[in-house]
Coordinates of C-alpha atoms and ligand atoms in Angstrom, one line a residue:
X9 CA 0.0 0.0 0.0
X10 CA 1.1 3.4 -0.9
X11 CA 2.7 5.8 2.2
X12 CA -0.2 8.4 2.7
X13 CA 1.2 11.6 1.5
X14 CA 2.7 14.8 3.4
X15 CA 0.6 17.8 4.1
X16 CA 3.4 20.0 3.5
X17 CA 0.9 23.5 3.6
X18 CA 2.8 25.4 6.5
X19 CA 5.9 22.7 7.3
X20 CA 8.7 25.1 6.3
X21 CA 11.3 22.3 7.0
X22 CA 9.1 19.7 5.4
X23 CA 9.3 21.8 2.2
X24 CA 12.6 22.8 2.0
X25 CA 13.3 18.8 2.5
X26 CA 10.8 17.9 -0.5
X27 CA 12.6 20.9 -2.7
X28 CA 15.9 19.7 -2.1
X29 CA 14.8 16.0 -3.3
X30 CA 14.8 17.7 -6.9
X31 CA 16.7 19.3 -10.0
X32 CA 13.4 19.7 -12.2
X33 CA 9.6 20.1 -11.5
X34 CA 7.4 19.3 -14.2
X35 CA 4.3 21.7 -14.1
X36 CA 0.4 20.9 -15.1
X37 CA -0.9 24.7 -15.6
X38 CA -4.9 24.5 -15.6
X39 CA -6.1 24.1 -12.3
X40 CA -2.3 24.3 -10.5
X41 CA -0.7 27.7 -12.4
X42 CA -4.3 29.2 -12.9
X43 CA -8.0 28.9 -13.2
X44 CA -9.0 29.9 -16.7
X45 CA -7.4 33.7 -16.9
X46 CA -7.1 33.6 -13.2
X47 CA -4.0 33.2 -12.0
X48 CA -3.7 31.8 -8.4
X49 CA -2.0 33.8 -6.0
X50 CA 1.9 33.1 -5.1
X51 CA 2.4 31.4 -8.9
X52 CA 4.3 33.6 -10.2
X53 CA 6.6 34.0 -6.8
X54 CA 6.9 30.6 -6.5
X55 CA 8.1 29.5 -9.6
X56 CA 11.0 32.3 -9.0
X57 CA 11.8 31.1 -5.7
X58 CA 12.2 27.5 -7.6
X59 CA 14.2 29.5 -10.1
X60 CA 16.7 31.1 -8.2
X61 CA 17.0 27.8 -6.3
X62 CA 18.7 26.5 -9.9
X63 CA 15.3 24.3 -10.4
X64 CA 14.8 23.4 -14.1
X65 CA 10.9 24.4 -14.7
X66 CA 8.6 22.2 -17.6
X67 CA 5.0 23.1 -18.6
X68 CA 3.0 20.0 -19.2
X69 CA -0.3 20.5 -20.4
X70 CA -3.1 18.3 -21.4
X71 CA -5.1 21.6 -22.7
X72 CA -4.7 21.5 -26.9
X73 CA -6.8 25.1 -27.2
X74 CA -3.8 27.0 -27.3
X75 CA -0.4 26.6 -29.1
X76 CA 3.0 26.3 -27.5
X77 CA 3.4 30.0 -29.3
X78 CA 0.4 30.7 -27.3
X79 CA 0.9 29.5 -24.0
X80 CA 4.2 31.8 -24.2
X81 CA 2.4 34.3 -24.8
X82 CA -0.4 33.5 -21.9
X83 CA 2.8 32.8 -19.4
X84 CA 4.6 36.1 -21.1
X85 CA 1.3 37.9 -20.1
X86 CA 0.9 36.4 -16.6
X87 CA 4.6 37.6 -15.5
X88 CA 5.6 33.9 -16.1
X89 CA 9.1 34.2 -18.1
X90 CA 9.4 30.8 -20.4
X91 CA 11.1 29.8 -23.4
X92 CA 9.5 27.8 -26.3
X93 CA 12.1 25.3 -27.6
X94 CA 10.4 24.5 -30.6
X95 CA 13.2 23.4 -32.8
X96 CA 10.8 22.3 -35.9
X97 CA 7.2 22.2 -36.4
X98 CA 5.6 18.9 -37.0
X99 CA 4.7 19.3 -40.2
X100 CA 1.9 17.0 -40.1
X101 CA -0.5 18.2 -43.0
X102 CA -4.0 18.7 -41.3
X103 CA -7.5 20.2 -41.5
X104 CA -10.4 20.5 -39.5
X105 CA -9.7 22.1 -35.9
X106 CA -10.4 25.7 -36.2
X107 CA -11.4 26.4 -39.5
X108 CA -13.8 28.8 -39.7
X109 CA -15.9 27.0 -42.4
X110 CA -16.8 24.3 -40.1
X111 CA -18.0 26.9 -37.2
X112 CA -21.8 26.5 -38.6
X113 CA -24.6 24.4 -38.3
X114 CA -24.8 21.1 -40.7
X115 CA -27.2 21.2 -43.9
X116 CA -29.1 18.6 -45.8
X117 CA -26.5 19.5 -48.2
X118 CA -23.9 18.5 -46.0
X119 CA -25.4 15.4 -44.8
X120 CA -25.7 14.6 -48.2
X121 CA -22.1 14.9 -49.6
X122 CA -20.8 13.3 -46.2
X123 CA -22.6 10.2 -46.7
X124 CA -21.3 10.2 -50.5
X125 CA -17.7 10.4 -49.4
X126 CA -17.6 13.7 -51.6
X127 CA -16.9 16.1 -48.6
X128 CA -14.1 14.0 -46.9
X129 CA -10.6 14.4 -47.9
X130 CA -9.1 10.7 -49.3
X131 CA -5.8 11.2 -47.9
X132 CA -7.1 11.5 -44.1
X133 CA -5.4 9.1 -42.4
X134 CA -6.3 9.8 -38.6
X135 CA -8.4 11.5 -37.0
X136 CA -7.2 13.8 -33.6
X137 CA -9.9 14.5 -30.7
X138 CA -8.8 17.5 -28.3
X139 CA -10.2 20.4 -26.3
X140 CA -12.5 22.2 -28.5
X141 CA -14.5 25.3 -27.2
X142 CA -16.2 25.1 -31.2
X143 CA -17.4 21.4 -30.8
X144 CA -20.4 21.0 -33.6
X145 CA -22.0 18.6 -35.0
X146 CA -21.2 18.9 -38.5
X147 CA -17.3 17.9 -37.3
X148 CA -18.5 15.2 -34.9
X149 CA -20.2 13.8 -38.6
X150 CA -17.3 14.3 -40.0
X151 CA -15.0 12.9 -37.7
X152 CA -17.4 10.1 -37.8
X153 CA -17.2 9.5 -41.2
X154 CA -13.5 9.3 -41.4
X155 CA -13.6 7.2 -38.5
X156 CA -15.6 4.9 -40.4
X157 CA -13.6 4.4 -43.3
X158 CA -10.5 3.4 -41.2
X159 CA -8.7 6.7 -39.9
X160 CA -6.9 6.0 -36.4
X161 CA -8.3 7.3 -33.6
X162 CA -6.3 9.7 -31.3
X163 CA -6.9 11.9 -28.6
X164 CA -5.2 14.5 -27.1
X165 CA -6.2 13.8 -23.7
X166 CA -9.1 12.2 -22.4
X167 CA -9.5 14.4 -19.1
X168 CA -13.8 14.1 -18.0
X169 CA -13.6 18.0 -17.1
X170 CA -11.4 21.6 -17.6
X171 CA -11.0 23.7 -14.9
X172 CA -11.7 27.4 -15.0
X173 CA -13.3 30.2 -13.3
X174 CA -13.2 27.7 -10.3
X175 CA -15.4 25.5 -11.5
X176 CA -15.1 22.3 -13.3
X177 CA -16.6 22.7 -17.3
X178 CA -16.4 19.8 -20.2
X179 CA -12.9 18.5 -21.0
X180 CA -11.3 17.1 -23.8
X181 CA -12.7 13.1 -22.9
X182 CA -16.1 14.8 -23.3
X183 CA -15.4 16.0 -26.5
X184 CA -14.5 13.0 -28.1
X185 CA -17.0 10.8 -25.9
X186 CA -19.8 11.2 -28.6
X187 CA -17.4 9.5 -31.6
X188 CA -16.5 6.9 -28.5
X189 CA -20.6 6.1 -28.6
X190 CA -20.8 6.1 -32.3
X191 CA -17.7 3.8 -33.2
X192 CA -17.6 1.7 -30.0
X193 CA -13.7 1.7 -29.0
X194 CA -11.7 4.5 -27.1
X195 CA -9.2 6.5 -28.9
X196 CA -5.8 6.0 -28.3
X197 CA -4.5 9.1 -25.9
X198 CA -1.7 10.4 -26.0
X199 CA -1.1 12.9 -23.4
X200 CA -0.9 12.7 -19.6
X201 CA -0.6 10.1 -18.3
X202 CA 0.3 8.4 -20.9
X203 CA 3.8 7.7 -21.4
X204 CA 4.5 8.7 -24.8
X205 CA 4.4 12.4 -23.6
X206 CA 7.0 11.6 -21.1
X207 CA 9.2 10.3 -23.6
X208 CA 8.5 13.2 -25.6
X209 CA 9.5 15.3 -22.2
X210 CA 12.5 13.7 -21.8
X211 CA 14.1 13.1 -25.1
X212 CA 13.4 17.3 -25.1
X213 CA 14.5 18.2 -22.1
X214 CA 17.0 15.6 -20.9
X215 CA 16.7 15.5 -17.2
X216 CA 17.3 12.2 -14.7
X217 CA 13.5 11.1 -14.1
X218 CA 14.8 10.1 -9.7
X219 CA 15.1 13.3 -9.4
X220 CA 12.1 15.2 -11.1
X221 CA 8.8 15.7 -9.7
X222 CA 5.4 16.3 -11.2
X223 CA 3.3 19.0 -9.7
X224 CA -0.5 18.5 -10.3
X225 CA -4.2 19.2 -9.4
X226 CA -5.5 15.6 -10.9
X227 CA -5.0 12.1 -9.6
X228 CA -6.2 10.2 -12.9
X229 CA -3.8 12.1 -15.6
X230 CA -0.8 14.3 -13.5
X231 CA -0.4 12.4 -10.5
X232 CA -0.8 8.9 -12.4
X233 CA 1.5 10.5 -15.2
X234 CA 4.6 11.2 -12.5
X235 CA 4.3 7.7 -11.0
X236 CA 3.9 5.5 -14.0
X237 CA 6.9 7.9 -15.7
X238 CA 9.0 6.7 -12.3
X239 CA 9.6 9.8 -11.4
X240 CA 11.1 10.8 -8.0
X241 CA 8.6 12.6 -7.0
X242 CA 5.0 14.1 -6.8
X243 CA 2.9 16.7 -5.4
X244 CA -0.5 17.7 -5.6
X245 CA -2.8 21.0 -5.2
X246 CA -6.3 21.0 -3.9
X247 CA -6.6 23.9 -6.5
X248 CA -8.3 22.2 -9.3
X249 CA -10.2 18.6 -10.0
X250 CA -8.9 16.3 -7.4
X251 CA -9.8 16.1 -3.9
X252 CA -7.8 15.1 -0.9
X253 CA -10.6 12.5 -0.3
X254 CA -10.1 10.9 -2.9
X255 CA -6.4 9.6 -2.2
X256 CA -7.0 9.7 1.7
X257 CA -7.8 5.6 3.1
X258 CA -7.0 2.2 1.9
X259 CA -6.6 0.6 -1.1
X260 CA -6.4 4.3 -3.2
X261 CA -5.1 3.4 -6.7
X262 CA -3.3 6.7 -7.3
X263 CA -1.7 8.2 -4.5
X264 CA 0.6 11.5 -4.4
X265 CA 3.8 11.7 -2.6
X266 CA 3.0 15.0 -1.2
X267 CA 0.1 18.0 -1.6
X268 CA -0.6 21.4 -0.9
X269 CA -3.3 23.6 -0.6
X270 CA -2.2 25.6 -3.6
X271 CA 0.9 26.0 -6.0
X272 CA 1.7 29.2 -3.8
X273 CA 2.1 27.5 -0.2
X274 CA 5.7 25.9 -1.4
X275 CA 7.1 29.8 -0.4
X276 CA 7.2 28.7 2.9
Ligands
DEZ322 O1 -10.0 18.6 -21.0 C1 -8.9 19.0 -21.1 O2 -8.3 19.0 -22.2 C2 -8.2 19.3 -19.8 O3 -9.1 19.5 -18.8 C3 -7.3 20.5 -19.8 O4 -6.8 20.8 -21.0 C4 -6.3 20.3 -18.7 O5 -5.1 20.9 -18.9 P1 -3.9 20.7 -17.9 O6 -4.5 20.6 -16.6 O7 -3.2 19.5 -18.3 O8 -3.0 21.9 -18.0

């Protein structure tokens, strides 16, 4: 059975100790760095204080609304100074996702030219389910459709909720849930917890996983993520989706090293 984890809100030495274990803390940002726009109090001062300690500092996030050119620009405008190390693009040909064509309702027409194969591109070879605040159903037919004539099926992420405002609103599993209903299988996620994102991590940023440490607000996706990654360490906030309940008595399948009330309380 799994240690229960440290309370470490307001143990000054008990944090220093837990800091020390670590070169590198990996970061979740929705419900540990901020709530929607919001950002908590005592982010931006602690990810200094890790700073200036010589901590390496990784944003890991699950949320596909925004590009890694826009989450600078987000942690630019929050006071949060971060580097994108982009070193190529992908350059994976792809369409769908924002484009503005698609933001409408479906017609006759449409259904019409779906079912005839006419209005689906032949060389679509997968289709790739993620947070999407312009969820219709004219793409969930067409992501159907391509689903049905053999595309892979991938998601993002298949977090149940986002967190924002400070309050829990559809995430990115309940976007693709509807294509999980209509085809019958799960997609094949890849990021937090699975691992192929903390290979990706790695191979990027190169650190030694004993003595890294995942910092999260979500048992099922960051906390699972750090453990099954064999990380060193991991540390939750009560700031977002999971509650201390749910990893407090026996038998809890996902358990944190170590949590806080919020992100802020590791000044000290
Ligand atoms: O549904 C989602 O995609 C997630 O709730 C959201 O994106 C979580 O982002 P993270 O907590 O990994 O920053």
């Amino acid at each position: 059975m799994a240690p229960l984890p440290k309370y470490l809100t307001g143990d000054k030495e008990g944090i220093k100790k837990f800091i020390d274990q670590f070169d590198v803390f990996l970061f979740d940002c929705d419900g540990v760095l901020w709530s929607g726009d919001h950002l908590f109090e005592g982010t931006v001062d602690t990810l200094e204080m890790l700073r200036s300690k010589g901590k390496q500092l990784v944003f890991v996030t699950n949320n596909s609304t925004k590009s890694r050119a826009d989450y600078k620009k987000k942690l630019d405008a929050m006071g949060i100074p971060a580097k994108v190390h982009e070193l190529t693009s992908a350059h994976i040909p792809h369409l769908g996702g924002t484009d503005p064509t698609l933001l409408r309702a479906i017609t006759p027409a449409d259904h019409a030219a779906i079912a005839a194969g006419t209005a689906l591109d032949p060389s679509v070879g997968a289709v790739l389910c993620g947070l999407d605040f312009h969820l219709n159903y004219l793409k969930l037919s067409l992501a159907y459709h391509y689903l049905r004539r053999g595309a892979v099926f991938l998601a993002t992420n298949t977090d149940s909720s986002l967190p924002s405002a400070g309050a829990l609103f559809p995430g990115a599993g309940a976007v693709s849930a509807p294509l999980v209903k209509m085809v019958g299988r799960e997609p094949l996620s890849l990021g937090k917890p699975s691992q192929a994102m903390m290979d990706a991590i790695e191979g990027k940023f190169r650190f030694e996983r004993a003595r890294a440490c995942m910092v999260g607000d979500r048992l099922d996706t960051d906390i699972r993520f750090g453990i099954e990654g064999g990380l060193g360490g991991t540390l939750a906030v009560l700031t977002g989706v999971s509650r201390k309940e749910e990893w407090e008595g026996e038998g809890k399948p996902v358990v944190p090293m170590a949590y806080v009330d919020k992100l802020g309380d590791l000044r000290g």
